[in-house]
Tab-separated table of C-alpha atoms in Angstrom:
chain	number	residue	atom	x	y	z
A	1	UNK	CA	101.892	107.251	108.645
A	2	UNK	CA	99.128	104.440	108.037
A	3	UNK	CA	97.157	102.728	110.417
A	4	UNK	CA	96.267	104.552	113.804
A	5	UNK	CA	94.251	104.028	117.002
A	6	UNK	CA	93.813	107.202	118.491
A	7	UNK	CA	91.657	107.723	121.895
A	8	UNK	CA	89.631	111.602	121.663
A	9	UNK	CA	89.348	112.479	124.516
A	10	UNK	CA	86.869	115.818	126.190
A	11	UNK	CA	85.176	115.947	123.346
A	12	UNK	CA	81.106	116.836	122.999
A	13	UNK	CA	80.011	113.275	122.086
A	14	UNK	CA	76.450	114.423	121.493
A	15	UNK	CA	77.817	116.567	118.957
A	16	UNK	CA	79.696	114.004	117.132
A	17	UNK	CA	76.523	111.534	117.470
A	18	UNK	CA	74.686	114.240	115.513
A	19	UNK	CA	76.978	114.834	112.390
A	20	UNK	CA	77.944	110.863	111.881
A	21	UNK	CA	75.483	107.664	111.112
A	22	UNK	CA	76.304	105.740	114.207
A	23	UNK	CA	74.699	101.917	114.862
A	24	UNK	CA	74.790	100.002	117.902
A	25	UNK	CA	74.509	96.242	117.693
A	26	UNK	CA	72.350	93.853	119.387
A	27	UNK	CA	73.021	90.394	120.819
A	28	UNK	CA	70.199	88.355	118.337
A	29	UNK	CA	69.851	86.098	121.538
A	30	UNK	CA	69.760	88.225	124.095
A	31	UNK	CA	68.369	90.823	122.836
A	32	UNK	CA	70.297	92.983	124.548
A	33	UNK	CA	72.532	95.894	123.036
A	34	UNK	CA	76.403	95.960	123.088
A	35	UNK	CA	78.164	99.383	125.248
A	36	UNK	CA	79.018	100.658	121.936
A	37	UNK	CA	77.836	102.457	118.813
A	38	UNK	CA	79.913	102.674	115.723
A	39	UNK	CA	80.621	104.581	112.567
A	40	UNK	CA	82.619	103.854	109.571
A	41	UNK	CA	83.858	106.807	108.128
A	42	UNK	CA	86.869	106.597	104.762
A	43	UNK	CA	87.845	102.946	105.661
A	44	UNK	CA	88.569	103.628	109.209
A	45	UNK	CA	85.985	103.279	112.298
A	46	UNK	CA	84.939	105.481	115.070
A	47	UNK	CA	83.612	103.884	117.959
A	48	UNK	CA	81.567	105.905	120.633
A	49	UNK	CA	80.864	103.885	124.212
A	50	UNK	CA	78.141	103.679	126.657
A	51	UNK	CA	81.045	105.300	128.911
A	52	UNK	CA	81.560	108.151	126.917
A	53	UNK	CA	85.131	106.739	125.982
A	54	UNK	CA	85.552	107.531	121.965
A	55	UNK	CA	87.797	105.961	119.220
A	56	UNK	CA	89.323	106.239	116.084
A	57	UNK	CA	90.778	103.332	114.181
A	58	UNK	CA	92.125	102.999	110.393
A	59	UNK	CA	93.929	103.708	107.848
A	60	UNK	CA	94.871	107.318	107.612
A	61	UNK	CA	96.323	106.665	103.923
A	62	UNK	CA	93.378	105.092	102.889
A	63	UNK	CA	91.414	108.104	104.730
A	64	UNK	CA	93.158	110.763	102.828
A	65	UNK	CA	93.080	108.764	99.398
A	66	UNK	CA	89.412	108.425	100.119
A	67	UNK	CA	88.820	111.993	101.129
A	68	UNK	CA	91.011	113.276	98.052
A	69	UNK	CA	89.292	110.906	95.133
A	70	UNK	CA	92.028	109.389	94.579
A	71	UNK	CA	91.797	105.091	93.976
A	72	UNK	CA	93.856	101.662	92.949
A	73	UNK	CA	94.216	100.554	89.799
A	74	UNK	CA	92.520	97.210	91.040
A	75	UNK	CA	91.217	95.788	94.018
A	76	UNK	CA	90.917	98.689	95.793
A	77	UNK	CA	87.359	98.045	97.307
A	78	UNK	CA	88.790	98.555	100.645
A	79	UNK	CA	90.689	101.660	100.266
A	80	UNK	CA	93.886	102.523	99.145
A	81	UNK	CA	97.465	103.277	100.077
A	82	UNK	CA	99.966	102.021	97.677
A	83	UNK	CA	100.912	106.106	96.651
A	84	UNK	CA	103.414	108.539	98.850
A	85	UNK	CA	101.459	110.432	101.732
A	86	UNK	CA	103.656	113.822	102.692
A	87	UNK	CA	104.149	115.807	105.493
A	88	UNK	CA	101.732	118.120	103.918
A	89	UNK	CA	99.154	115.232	103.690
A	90	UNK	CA	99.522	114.496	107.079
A	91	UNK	CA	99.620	118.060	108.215
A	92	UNK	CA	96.419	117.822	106.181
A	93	UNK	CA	94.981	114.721	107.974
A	94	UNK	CA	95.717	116.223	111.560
A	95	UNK	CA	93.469	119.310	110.539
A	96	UNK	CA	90.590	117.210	108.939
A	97	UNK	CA	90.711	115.438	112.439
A	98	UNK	CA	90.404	118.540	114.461
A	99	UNK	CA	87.416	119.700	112.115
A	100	UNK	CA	85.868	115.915	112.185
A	101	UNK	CA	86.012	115.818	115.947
A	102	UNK	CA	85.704	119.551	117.224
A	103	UNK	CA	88.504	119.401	119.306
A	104	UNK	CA	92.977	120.470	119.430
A	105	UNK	CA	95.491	118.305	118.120
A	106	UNK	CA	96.528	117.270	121.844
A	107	UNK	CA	93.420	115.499	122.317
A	108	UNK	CA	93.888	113.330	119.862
A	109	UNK	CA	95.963	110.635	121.925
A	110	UNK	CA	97.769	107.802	119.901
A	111	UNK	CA	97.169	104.168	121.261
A	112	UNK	CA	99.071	102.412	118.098
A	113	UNK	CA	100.764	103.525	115.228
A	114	UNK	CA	102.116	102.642	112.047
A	115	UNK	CA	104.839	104.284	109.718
A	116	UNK	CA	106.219	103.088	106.954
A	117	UNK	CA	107.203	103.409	103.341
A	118	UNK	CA	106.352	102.379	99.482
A	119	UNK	CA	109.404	101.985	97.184
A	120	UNK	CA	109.431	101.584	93.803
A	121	UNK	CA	112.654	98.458	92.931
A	122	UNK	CA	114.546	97.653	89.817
A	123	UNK	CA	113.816	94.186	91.027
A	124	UNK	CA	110.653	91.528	91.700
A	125	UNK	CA	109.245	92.319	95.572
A	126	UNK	CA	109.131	88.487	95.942
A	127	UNK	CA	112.510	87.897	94.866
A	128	UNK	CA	113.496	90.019	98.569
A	129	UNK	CA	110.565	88.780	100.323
A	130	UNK	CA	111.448	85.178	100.239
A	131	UNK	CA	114.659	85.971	101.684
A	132	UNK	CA	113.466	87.671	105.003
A	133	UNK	CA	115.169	85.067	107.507
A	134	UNK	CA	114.416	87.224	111.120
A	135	UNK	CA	114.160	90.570	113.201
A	136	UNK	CA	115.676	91.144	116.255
A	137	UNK	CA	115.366	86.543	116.769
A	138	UNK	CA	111.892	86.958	116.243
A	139	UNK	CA	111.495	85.098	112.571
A	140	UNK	CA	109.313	86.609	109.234
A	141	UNK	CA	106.579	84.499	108.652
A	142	UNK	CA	104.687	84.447	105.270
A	143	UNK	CA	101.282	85.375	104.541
A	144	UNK	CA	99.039	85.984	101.522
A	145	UNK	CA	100.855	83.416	99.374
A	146	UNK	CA	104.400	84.743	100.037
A	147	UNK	CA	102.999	88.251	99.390
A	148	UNK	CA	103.106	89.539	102.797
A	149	UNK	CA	105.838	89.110	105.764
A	150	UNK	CA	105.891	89.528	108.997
A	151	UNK	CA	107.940	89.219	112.582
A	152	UNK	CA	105.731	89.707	115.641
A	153	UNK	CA	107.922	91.734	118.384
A	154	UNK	CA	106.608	92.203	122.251
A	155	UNK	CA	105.014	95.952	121.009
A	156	UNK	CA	105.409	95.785	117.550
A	157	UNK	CA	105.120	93.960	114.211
A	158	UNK	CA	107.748	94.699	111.258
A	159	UNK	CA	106.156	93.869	107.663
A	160	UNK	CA	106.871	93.407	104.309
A	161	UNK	CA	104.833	93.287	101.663
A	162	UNK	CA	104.408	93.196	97.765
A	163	UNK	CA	101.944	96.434	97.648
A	164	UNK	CA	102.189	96.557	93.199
A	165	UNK	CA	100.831	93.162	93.731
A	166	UNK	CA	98.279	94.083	95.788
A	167	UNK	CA	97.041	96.818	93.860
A	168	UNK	CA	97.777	95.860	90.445
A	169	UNK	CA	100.294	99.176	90.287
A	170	UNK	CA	102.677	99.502	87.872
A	171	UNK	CA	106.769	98.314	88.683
A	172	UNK	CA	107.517	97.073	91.418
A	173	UNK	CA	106.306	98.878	94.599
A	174	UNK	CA	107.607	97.524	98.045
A	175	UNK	CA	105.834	98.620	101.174
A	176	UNK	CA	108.330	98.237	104.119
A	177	UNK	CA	106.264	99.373	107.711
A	178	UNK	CA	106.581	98.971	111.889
A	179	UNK	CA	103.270	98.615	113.447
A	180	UNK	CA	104.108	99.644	117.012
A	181	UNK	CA	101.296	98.348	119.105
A	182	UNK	CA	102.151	99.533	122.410
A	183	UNK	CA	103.144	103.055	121.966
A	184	UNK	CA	106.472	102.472	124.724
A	185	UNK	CA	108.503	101.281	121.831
A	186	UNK	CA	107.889	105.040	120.140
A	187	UNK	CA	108.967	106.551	123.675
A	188	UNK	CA	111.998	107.904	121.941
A	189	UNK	CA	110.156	108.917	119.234
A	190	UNK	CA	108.700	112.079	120.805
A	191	UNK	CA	104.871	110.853	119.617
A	192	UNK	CA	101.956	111.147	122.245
A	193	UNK	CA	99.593	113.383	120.520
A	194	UNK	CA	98.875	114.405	117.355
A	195	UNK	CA	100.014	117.747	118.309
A	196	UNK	CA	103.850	115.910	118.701
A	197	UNK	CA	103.365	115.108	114.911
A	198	UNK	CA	105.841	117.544	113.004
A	199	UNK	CA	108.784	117.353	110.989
A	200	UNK	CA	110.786	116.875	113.311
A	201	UNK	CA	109.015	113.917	115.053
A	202	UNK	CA	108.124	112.031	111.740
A	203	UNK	CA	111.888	112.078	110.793
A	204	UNK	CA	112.789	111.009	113.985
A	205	UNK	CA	110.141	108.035	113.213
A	206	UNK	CA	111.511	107.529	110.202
A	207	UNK	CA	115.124	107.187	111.286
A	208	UNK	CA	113.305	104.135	113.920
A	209	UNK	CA	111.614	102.835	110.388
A	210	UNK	CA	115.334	102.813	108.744
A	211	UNK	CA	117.217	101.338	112.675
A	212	UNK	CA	114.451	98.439	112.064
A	213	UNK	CA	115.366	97.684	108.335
A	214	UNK	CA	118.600	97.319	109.013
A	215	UNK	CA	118.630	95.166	111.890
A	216	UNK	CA	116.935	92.738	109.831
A	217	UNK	CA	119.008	89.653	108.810
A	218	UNK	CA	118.491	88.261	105.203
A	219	UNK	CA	119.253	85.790	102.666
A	220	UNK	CA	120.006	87.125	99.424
A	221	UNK	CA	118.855	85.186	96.660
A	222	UNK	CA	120.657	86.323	93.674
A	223	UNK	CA	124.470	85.136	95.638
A	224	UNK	CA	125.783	83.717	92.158
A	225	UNK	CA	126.460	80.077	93.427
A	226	UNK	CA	128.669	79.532	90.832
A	227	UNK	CA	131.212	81.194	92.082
A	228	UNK	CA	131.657	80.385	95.348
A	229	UNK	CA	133.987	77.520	96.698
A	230	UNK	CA	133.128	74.122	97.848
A	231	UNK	CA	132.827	75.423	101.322
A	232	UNK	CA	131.256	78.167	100.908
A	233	UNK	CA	128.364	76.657	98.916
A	234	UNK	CA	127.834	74.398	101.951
A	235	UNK	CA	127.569	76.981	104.281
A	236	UNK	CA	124.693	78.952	102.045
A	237	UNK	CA	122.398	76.006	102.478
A	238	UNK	CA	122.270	76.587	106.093
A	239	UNK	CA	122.365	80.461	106.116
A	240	UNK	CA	119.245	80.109	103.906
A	241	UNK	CA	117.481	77.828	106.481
A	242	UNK	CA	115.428	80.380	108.971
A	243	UNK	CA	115.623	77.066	111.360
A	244	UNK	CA	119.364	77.057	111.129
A	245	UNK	CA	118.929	80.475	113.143
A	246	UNK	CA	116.109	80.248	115.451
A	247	UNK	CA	118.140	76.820	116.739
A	248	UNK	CA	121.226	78.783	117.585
A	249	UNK	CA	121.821	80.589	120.663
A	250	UNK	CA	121.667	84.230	119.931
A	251	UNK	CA	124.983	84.536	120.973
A	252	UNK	CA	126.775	82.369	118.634
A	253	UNK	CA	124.587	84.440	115.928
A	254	UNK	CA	127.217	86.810	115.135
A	255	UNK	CA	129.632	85.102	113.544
A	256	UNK	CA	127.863	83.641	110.548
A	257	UNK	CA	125.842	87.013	110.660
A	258	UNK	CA	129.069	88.690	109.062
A	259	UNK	CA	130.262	85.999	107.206
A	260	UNK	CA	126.988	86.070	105.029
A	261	UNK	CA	126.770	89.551	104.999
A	262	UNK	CA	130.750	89.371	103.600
A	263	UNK	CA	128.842	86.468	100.747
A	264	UNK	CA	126.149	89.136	100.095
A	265	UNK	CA	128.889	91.632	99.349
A	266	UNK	CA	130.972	90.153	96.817
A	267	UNK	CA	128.546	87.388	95.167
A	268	UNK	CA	124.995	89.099	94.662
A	269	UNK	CA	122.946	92.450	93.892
A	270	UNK	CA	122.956	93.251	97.582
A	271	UNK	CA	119.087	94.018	97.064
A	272	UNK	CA	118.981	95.178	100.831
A	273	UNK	CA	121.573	97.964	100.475
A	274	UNK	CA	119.611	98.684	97.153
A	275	UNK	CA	116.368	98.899	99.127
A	276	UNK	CA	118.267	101.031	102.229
A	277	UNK	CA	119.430	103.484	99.633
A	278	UNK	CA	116.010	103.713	97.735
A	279	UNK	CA	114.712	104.172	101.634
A	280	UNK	CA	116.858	107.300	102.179
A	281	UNK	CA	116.382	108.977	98.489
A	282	UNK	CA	112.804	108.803	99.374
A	283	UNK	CA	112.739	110.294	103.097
A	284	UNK	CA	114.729	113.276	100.997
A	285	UNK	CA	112.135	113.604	98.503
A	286	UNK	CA	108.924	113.573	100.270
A	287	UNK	CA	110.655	115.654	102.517
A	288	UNK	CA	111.469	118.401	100.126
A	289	UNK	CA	108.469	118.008	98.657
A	290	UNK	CA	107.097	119.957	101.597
A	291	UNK	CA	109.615	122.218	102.848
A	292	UNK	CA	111.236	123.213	99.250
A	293	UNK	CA	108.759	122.670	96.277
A	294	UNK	CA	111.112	124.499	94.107
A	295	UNK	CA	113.168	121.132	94.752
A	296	UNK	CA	111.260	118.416	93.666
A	297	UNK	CA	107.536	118.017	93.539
A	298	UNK	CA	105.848	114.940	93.844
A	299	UNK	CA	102.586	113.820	92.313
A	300	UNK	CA	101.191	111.763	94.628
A	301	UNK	CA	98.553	110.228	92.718
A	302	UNK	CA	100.372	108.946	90.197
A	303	UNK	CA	100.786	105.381	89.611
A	304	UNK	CA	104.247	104.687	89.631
A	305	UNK	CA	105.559	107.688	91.514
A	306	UNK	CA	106.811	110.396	89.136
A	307	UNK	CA	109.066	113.292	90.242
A	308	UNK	CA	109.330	115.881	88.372
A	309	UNK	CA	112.708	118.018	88.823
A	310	UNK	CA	113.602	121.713	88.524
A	311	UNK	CA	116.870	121.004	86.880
A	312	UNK	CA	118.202	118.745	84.311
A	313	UNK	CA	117.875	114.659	85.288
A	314	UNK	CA	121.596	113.912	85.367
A	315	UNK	CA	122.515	110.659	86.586
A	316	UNK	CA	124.951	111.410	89.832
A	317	UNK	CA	127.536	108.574	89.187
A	318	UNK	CA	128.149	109.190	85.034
A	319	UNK	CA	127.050	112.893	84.902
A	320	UNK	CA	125.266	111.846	81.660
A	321	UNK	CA	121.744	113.272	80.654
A	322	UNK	CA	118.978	109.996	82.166
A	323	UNK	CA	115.985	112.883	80.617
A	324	UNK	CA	114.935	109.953	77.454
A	325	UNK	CA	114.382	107.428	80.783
A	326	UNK	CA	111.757	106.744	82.896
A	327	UNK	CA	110.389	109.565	85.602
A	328	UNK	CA	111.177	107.922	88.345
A	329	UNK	CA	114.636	106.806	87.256
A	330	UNK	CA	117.679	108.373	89.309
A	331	UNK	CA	120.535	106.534	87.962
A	332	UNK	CA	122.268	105.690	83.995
A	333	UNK	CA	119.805	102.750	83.292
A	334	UNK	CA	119.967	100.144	80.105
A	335	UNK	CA	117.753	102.464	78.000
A	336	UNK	CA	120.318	105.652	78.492
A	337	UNK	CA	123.552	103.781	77.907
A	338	UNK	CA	121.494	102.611	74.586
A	339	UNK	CA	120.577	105.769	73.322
A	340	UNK	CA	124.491	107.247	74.513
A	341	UNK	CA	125.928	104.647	72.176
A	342	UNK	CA	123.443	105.743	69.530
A	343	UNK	CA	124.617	109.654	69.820
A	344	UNK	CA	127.726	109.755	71.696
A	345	UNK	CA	130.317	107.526	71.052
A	346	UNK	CA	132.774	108.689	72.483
A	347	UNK	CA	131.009	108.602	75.832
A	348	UNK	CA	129.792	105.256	75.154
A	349	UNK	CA	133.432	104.224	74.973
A	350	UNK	CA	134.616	105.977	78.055
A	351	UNK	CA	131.464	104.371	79.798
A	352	UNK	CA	132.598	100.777	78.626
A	353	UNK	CA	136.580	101.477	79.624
A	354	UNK	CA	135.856	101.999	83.151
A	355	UNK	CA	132.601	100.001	83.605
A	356	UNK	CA	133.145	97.212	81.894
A	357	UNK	CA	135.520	94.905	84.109
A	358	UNK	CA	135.847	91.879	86.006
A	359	UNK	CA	134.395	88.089	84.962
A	360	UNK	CA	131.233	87.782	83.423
A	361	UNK	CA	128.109	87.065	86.039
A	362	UNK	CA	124.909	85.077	84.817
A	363	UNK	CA	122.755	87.805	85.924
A	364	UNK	CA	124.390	90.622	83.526
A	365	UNK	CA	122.697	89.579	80.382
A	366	UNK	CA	124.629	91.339	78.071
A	367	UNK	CA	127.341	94.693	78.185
A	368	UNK	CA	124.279	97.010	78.790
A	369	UNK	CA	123.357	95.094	81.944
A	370	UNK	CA	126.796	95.031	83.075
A	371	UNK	CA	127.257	98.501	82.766
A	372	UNK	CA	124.043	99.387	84.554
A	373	UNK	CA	124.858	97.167	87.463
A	374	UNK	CA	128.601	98.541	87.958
A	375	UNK	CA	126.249	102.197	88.073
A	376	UNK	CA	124.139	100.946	90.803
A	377	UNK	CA	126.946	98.921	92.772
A	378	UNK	CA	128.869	102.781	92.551
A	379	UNK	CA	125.983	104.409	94.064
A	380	UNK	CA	125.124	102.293	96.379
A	381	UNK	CA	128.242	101.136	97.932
A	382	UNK	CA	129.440	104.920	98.322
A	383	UNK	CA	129.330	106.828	101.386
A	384	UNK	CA	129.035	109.891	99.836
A	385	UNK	CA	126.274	109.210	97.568
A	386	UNK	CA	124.474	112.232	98.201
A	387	UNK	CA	127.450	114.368	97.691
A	388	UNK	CA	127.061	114.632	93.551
A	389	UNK	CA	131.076	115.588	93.921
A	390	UNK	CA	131.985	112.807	95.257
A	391	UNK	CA	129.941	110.065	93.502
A	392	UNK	CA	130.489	111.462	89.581
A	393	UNK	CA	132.435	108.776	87.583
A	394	UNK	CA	134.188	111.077	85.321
């Protein structure tokens, strides 16, 4: 959960004019004063009218980052939320309401909402930005120097954004969100109050988060053109070409919808099913992170994310020991299968019998990369990826 609009309503206003700094501006012609006296409280704003009407607006992140110390590496002047926020955070967030505003969860009435999620890729943010072609025939637009994408909906917005970029944060940090501006589109959702806000709710959000992702149609730019046929390399042009879409009739969309998607496949990285996957590892962990800290605890102020695990890192595809990589790594990465071949040979030799097939791709630098990549594709493509049974190589 990020930005909100939430309408208090019953509430002692008087009361709430007492414990805040409130100013009211004046028309420097007129001379006359606006209906409305506001408050800036953590990054977010809290208008009180003339009509007794009150409002909060903002950034809960950046609330509860504000509230809790915690700060960018860089240009965070206006608040922060490039870290993970939890259920216990917003559990949290929901109380300090209550206290800020005297009043029960179910007066706290959502007007807009926005959910959404930061991911930390094995790949450059821009590299998937730049290939957002369209949502739902609504098509991404650019902002912020082809930092920041966007497709504008009747009651929502769906953006994409570099947010290591924005911060300065270390890796490469995604931040994939729905803005829903007219709170029908969440009627499914179960969300009226903030009372409605549980576990239940938010996954049931985030499952609307994930429906959105994947409904949006892409270009990949890593398709290895040199290996596609004369036809095929024709075609490409045109499916990278967001005006090749939009001046189609949504009906005939379909067709070269799959056949891309088929390109996608067998030619490139696939860096949306890499990003899907990354979405649903990190629903799991946050998740845990509240209900089961004995399963994986995450430090939320940490810069990139680090999770820290009650049982030995073992990569879920090889079965092999990841603990001399990264904290954040999941999967057998360059570094592992370099230290493997370093004190297990004979692994390192099973590892390059099974992974090490096919033609040679541009992208695969050497044997190491290669390797890696065959890891990843085995992960990613499998159904039962969570299932360590049925995803270990050996």
């Amino acid at each position: 959960m990020d930005y909100i609009k939430l309408h208090i309503r019953d509430i002692d206003v008087n009361g709430l004019l007492e414990r805040l700094d409130f100013l009211r501006e004046i028309n420097t012609k007129t001379g006359e004063y606006k209906a409305v006296r506001i408050a800036t409280y953590h990054n977010c704003t809290i208008k009180v009218y003339d009509s007794g009407r009150v409002q909060f607006a903002g950034s809960v992140h950046k609330m509860w980052n504000s509230l809790k110390g915690v700060t960018a590496p860089k240009n965070g002047d206006k608040g922060f939320n490039g870290n993970d926020l939890t259920l216990r955070d917003i559990y949290g967030i929901r109380e300090h309401l209550k206290t800020l505003f005297d009043c029960k969860p179910s007066q706290l009435i959502f007007e807009n909402i926005e959910v959404g999620v930061n991911l930390l890729t094995p790949f450059a943010v821009g590299l998937f930005l730049k290939g957002l072609l369209y949502h739902n025939g609504k098509r991404f637009e650019s902002r912020r120097k082809d930092r920041l994408w966007q497709s504008y909906g009747s009651n929502y917005i769906v953006k994409a954004y570099d947010k290591g970029h924005q911060y300065g944060m270390a890796g490469n940090v995604l931040r994939f969100e729905i803005k829903v501006t007219r709170m029908e589109k969440f009627s499914n959702v179960g969300i009226k109050t903030f009372a409605d806000v549980n576990n239940s709710t938010l996954n049931t959000a985030y499952n609307h988060l994930q429906k959105c992702f994947n409904e949006i149609v892409y270009y990949d730019r890593t398709i290895d053109k040199a290996n596609l046929t004369r036809l095929e390399s024709i075609k490409v042009k045109d499916y990278a070409n967001v005006s090749y879409w939009m001046d189609m009739e949504s009906k005939k969309r379909d067709r070269p919808k799959k056949k891309l998607a088929k390109l996608i496949e067998q030619y490139s990285e696939n860096l949306k099913a890499q990003i899907g996957s990354l979405m649903s590892q990190k629903c799991v962990i946050i998740n845990r992170s509240f209900e089961n800290p004995k399963c994986v605890i995450i430090n939320r102020s940490s810069i990139p994310l680090k999770i820290t695990h009650s049982v030995p890192r073992i990569c879920p595809i090889t079965g092999a020991d990841i603990s001399m990589q990264k904290d954040d790594s999941y999967l057998l990465s360059n570094t592992g299968i370099k230290e493997i071949e370093k004190t297990d040979s004979a692994l390192f030799e099973r590892l390059k019998k099974i992974l090490l097939t096919g033609n040679p791709n541009k992208f695969e630098k050497d044997d190491y990369n290669k390797m890696s990549k065959q890891i990843r594709n085995r992960f990613y493509n499998n159904p039962d990826r969570n299932n360590p049974d049925q995803t270990n190589l050996f």
